[in-house]
PDB file of C-alpha atoms in Angstrom:
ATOM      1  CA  UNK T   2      -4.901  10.265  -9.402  1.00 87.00           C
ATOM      2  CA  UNK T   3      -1.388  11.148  -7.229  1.00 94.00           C
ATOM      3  CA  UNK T   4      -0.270  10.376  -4.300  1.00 97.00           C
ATOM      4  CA  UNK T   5       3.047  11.864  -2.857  1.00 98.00           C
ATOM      5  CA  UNK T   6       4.690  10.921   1.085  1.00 98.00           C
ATOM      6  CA  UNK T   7       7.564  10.176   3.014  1.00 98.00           C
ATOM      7  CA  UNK T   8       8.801   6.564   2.247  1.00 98.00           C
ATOM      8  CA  UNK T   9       8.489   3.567   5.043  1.00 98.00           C
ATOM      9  CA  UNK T  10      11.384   1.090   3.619  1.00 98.00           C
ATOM     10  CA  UNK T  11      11.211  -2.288   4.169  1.00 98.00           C
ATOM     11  CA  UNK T  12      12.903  -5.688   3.009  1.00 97.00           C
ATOM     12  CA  UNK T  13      11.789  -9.130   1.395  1.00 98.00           C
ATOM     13  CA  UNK T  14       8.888 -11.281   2.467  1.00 97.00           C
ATOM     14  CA  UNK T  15       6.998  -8.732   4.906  1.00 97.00           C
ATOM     15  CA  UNK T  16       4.388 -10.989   5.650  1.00 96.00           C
ATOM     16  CA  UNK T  17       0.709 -10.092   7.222  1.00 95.00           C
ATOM     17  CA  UNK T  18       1.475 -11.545  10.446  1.00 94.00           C
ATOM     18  CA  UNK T  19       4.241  -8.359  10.255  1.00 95.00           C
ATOM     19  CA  UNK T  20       2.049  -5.711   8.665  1.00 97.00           C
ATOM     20  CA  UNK T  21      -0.913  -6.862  11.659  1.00 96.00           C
ATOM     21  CA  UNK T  22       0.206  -9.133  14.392  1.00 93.00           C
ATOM     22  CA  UNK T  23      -2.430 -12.021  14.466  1.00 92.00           C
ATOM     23  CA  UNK T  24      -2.649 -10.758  18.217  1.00 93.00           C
ATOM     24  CA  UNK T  25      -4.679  -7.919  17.257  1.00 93.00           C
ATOM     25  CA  UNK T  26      -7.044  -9.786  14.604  1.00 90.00           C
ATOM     26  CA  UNK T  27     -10.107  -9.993  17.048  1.00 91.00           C
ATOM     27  CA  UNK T  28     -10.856  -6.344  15.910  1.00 88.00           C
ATOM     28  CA  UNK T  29     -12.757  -5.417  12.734  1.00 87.00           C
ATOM     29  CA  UNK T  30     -12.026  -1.504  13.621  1.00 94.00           C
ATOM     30  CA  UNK T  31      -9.715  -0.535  11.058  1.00 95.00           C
ATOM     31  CA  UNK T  32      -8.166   2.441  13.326  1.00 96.00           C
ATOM     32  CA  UNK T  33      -7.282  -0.100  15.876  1.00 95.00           C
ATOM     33  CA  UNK T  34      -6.162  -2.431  13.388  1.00 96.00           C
ATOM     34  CA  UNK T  35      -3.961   0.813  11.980  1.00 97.00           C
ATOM     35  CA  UNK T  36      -2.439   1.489  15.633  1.00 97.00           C
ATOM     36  CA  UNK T  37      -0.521  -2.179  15.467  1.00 97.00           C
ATOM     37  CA  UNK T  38       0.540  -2.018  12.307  1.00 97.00           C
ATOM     38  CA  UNK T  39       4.138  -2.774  11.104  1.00 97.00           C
ATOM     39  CA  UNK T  40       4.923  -2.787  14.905  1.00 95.00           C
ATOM     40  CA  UNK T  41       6.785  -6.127  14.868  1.00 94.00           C
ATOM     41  CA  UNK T  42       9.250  -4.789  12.564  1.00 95.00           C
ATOM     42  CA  UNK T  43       8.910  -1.109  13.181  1.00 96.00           C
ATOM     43  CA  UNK T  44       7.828   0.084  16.514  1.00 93.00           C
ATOM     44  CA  UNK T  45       8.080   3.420  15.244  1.00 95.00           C
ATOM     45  CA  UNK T  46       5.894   3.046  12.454  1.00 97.00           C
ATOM     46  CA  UNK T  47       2.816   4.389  13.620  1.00 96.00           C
ATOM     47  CA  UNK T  48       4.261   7.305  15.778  1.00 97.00           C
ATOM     48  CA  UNK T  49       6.010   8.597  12.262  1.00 98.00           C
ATOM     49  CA  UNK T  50       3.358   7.786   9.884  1.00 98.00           C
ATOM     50  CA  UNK T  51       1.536  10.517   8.335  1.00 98.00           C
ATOM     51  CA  UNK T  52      -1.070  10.986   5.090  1.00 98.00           C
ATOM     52  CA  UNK T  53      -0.199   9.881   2.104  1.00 98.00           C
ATOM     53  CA  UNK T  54       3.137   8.172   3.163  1.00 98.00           C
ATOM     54  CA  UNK T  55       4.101   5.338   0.880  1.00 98.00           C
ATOM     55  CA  UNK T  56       5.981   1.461   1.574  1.00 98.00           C
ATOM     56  CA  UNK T  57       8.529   0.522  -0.511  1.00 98.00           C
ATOM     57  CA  UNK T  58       9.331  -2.958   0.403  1.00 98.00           C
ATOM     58  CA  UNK T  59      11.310  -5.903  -1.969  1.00 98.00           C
ATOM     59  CA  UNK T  60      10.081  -9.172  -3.149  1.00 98.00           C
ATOM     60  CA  UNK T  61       6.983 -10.882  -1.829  1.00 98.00           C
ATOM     61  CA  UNK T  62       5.113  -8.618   0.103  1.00 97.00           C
ATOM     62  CA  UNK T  63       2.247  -9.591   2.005  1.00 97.00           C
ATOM     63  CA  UNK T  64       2.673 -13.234   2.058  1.00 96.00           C
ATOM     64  CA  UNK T  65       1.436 -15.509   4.613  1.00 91.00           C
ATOM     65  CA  UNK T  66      -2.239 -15.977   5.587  1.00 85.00           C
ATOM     66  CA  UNK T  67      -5.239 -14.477   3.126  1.00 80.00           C
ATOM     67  CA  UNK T  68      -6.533 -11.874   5.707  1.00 83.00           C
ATOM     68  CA  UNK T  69      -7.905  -8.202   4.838  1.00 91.00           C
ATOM     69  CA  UNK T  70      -6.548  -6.833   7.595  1.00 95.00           C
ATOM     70  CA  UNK T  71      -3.352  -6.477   6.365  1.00 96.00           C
ATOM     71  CA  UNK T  72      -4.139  -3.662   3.665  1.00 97.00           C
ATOM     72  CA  UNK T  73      -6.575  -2.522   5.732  1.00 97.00           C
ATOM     73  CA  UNK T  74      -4.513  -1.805   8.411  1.00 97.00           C
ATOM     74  CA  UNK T  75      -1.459  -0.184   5.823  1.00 98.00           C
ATOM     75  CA  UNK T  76      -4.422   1.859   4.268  1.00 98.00           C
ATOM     76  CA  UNK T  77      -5.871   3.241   7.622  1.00 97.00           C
ATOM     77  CA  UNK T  78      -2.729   4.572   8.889  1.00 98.00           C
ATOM     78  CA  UNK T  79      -2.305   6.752   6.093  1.00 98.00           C
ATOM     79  CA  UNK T  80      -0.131   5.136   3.526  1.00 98.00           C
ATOM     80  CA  UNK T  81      -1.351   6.850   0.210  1.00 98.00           C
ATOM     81  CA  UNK T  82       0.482   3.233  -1.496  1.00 97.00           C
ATOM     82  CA  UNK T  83       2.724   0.691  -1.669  1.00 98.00           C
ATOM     83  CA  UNK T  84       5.279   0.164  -4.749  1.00 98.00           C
ATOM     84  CA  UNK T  85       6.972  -3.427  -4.512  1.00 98.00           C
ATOM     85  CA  UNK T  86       9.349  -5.704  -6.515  1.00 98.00           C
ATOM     86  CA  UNK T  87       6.658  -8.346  -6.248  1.00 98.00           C
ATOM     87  CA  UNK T  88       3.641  -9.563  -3.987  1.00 97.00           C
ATOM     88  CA  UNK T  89       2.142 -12.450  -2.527  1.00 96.00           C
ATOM     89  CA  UNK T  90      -1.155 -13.018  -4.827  1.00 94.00           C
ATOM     90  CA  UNK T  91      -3.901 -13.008  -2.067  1.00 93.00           C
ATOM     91  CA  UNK T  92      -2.361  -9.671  -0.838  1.00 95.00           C
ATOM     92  CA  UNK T  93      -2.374  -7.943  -4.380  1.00 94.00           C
ATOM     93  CA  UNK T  94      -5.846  -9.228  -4.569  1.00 93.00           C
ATOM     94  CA  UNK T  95      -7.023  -7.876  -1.353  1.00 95.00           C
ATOM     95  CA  UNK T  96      -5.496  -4.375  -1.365  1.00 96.00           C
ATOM     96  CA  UNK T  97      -7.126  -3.974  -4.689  1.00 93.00           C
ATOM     97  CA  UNK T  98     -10.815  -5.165  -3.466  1.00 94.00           C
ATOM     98  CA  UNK T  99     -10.198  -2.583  -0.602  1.00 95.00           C
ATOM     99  CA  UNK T 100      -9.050   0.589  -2.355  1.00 95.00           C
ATOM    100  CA  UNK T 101      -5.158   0.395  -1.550  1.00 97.00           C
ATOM    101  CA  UNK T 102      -2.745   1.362  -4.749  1.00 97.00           C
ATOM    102  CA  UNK T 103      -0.412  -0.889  -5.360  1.00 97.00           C
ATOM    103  CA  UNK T 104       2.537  -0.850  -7.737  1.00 97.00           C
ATOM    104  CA  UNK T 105       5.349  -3.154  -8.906  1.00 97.00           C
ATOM    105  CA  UNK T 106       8.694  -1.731 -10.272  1.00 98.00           C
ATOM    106  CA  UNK T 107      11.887  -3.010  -9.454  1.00 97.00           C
ATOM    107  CA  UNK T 108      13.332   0.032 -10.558  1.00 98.00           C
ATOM    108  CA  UNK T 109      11.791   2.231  -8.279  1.00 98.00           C
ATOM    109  CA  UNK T 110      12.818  -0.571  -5.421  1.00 98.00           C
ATOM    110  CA  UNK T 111      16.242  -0.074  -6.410  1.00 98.00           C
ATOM    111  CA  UNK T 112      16.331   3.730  -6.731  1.00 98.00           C
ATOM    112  CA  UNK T 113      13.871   4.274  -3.601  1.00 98.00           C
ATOM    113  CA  UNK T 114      15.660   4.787   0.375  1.00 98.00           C
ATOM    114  CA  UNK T 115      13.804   5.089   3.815  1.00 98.00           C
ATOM    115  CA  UNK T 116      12.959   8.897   3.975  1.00 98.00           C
ATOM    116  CA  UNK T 117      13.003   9.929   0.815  1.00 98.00           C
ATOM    117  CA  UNK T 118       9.975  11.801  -0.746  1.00 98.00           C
ATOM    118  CA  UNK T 119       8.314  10.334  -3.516  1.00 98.00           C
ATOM    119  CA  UNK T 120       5.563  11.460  -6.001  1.00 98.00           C
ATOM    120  CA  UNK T 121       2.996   8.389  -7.872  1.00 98.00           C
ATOM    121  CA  UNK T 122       1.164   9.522 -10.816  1.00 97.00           C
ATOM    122  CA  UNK T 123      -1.329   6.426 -11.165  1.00 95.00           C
ATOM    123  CA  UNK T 124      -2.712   7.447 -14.781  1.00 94.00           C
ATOM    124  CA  UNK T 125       0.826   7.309 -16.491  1.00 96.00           C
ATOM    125  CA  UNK T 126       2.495   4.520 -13.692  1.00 96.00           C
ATOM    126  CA  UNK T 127       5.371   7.588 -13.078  1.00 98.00           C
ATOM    127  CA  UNK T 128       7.455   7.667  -9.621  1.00 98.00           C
ATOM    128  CA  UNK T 129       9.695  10.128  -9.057  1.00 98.00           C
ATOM    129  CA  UNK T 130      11.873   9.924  -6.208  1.00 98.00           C
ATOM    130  CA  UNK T 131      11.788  13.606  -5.562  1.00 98.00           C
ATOM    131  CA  UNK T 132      14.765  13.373  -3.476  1.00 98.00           C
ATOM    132  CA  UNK T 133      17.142  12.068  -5.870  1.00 98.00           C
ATOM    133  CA  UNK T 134      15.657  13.637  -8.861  1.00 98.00           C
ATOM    134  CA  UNK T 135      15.272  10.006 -10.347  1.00 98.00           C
ATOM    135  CA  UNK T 136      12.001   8.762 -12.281  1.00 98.00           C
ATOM    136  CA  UNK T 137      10.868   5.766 -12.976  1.00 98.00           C
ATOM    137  CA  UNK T 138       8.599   3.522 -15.079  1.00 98.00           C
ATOM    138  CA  UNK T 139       5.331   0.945 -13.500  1.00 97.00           C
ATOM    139  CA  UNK T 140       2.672   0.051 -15.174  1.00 95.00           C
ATOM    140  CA  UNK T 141      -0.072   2.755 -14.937  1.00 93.00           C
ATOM    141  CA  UNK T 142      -3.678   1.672 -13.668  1.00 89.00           C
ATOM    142  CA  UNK T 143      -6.145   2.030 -16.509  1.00 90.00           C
ATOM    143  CA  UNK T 144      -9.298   4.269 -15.711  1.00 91.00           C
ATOM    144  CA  UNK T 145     -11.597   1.705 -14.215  1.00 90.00           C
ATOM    145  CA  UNK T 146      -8.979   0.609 -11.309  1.00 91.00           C
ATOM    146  CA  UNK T 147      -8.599   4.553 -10.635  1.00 91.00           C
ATOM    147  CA  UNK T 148     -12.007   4.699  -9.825  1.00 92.00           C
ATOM    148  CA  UNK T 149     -12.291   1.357  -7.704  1.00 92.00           C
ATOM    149  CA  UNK T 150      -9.443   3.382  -5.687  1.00 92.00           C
ATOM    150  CA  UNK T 151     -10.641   6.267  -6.100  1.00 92.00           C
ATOM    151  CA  UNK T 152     -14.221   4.670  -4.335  1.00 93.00           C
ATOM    152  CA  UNK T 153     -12.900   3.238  -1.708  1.00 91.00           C
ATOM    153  CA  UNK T 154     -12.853  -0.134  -2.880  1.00 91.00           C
ATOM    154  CA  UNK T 155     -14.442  -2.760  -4.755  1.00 90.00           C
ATOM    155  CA  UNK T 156     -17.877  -2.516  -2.791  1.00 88.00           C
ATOM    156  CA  UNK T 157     -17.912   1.063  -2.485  1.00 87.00           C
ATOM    157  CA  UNK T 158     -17.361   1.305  -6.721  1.00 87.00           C
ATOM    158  CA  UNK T 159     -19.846  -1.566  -6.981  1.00 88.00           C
ATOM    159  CA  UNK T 160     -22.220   0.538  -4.926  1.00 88.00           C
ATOM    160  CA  UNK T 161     -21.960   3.214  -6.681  1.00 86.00           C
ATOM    161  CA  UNK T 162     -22.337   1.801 -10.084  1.00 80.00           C
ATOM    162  CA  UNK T 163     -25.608   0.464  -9.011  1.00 75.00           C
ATOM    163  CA  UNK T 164     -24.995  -2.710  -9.796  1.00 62.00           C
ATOM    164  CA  UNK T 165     -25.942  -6.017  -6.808  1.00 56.00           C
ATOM    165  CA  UNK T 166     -22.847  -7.028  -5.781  1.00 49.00           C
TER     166      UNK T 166
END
């Protein structure tokens, strides 16, 4: 599993009432939820966002309040995933249950600048900044967590498994 984009870069403590302004929250539609997001901190997120783009933000990303519509919201506009110095529990949580990648590596953080390209291999944790030439080191997800994202989710992969959630 790979994903490769165009990197959003963005600071410490991006919290969900950033990634989805509460103001839009009366919406389950996940495009409409993908439309407002990151607009409180980057109006021109949304017009530059394309498929398989990828966030590279600092410490603590997703704090604030518990809601799904955070990752949601990241995943429906196209980011392919987010690599982070650290995140807020609940968010880590929820971008698992709903099929969003997610990777910690201060290294990457460090070696990673708004625009450059970068290439995720999830089975051996590699990033390489394709722009700089760099490479660096996260944990790689183990097979089971490739298919959860690879489903769609924890409910899809439950589904599919046959098992009653």
């Amino acid at each position: 599993m790979q994903a490769r984009g165009s990197v959003f870069r963005y600071g410490d403590n991006i919290d969900t009432d950033v990634i989805i302004p509460a103001r839009y929250l009366n919406t389950s539609n996940h495009k409409e939820l993908a439309m407002h997001c990151m607009e409180d901190i980057d109006q021109s997120f949304v017009k530059k966002v394309q498929d398989g783009d990828i966030i590279v933000a600092d410490k603590n990303f997703g704090c604030g309040s518990s809601r799904e519509h955070a990752p949601i919201a990241i995943k429906e506009s196209g980011i392919s995933c987010v690599i982070a110095r650290t995140y807020a529990r609940i968010f880590y949580r929820n971008a698992l249950n709903i099929g969003l990648p997610i990777l910690e590596c201060e290294e990457a953080c460090d070696g990673i600048k708004a625009g450059d390209v970068v290439s995720v291999d999830f089975s051996t944790g590699v990033i390489t900044n394709e722009t700089s030439g760099k490479s660096f080191q996260s944990e790689p997800f183990p097979p089971f967590m490739q298919a959860l994202i690879q489903a769609g989710g924890l409910a899809p992969y439950i589904a599919a498994k046959g098992a009653k959630a």
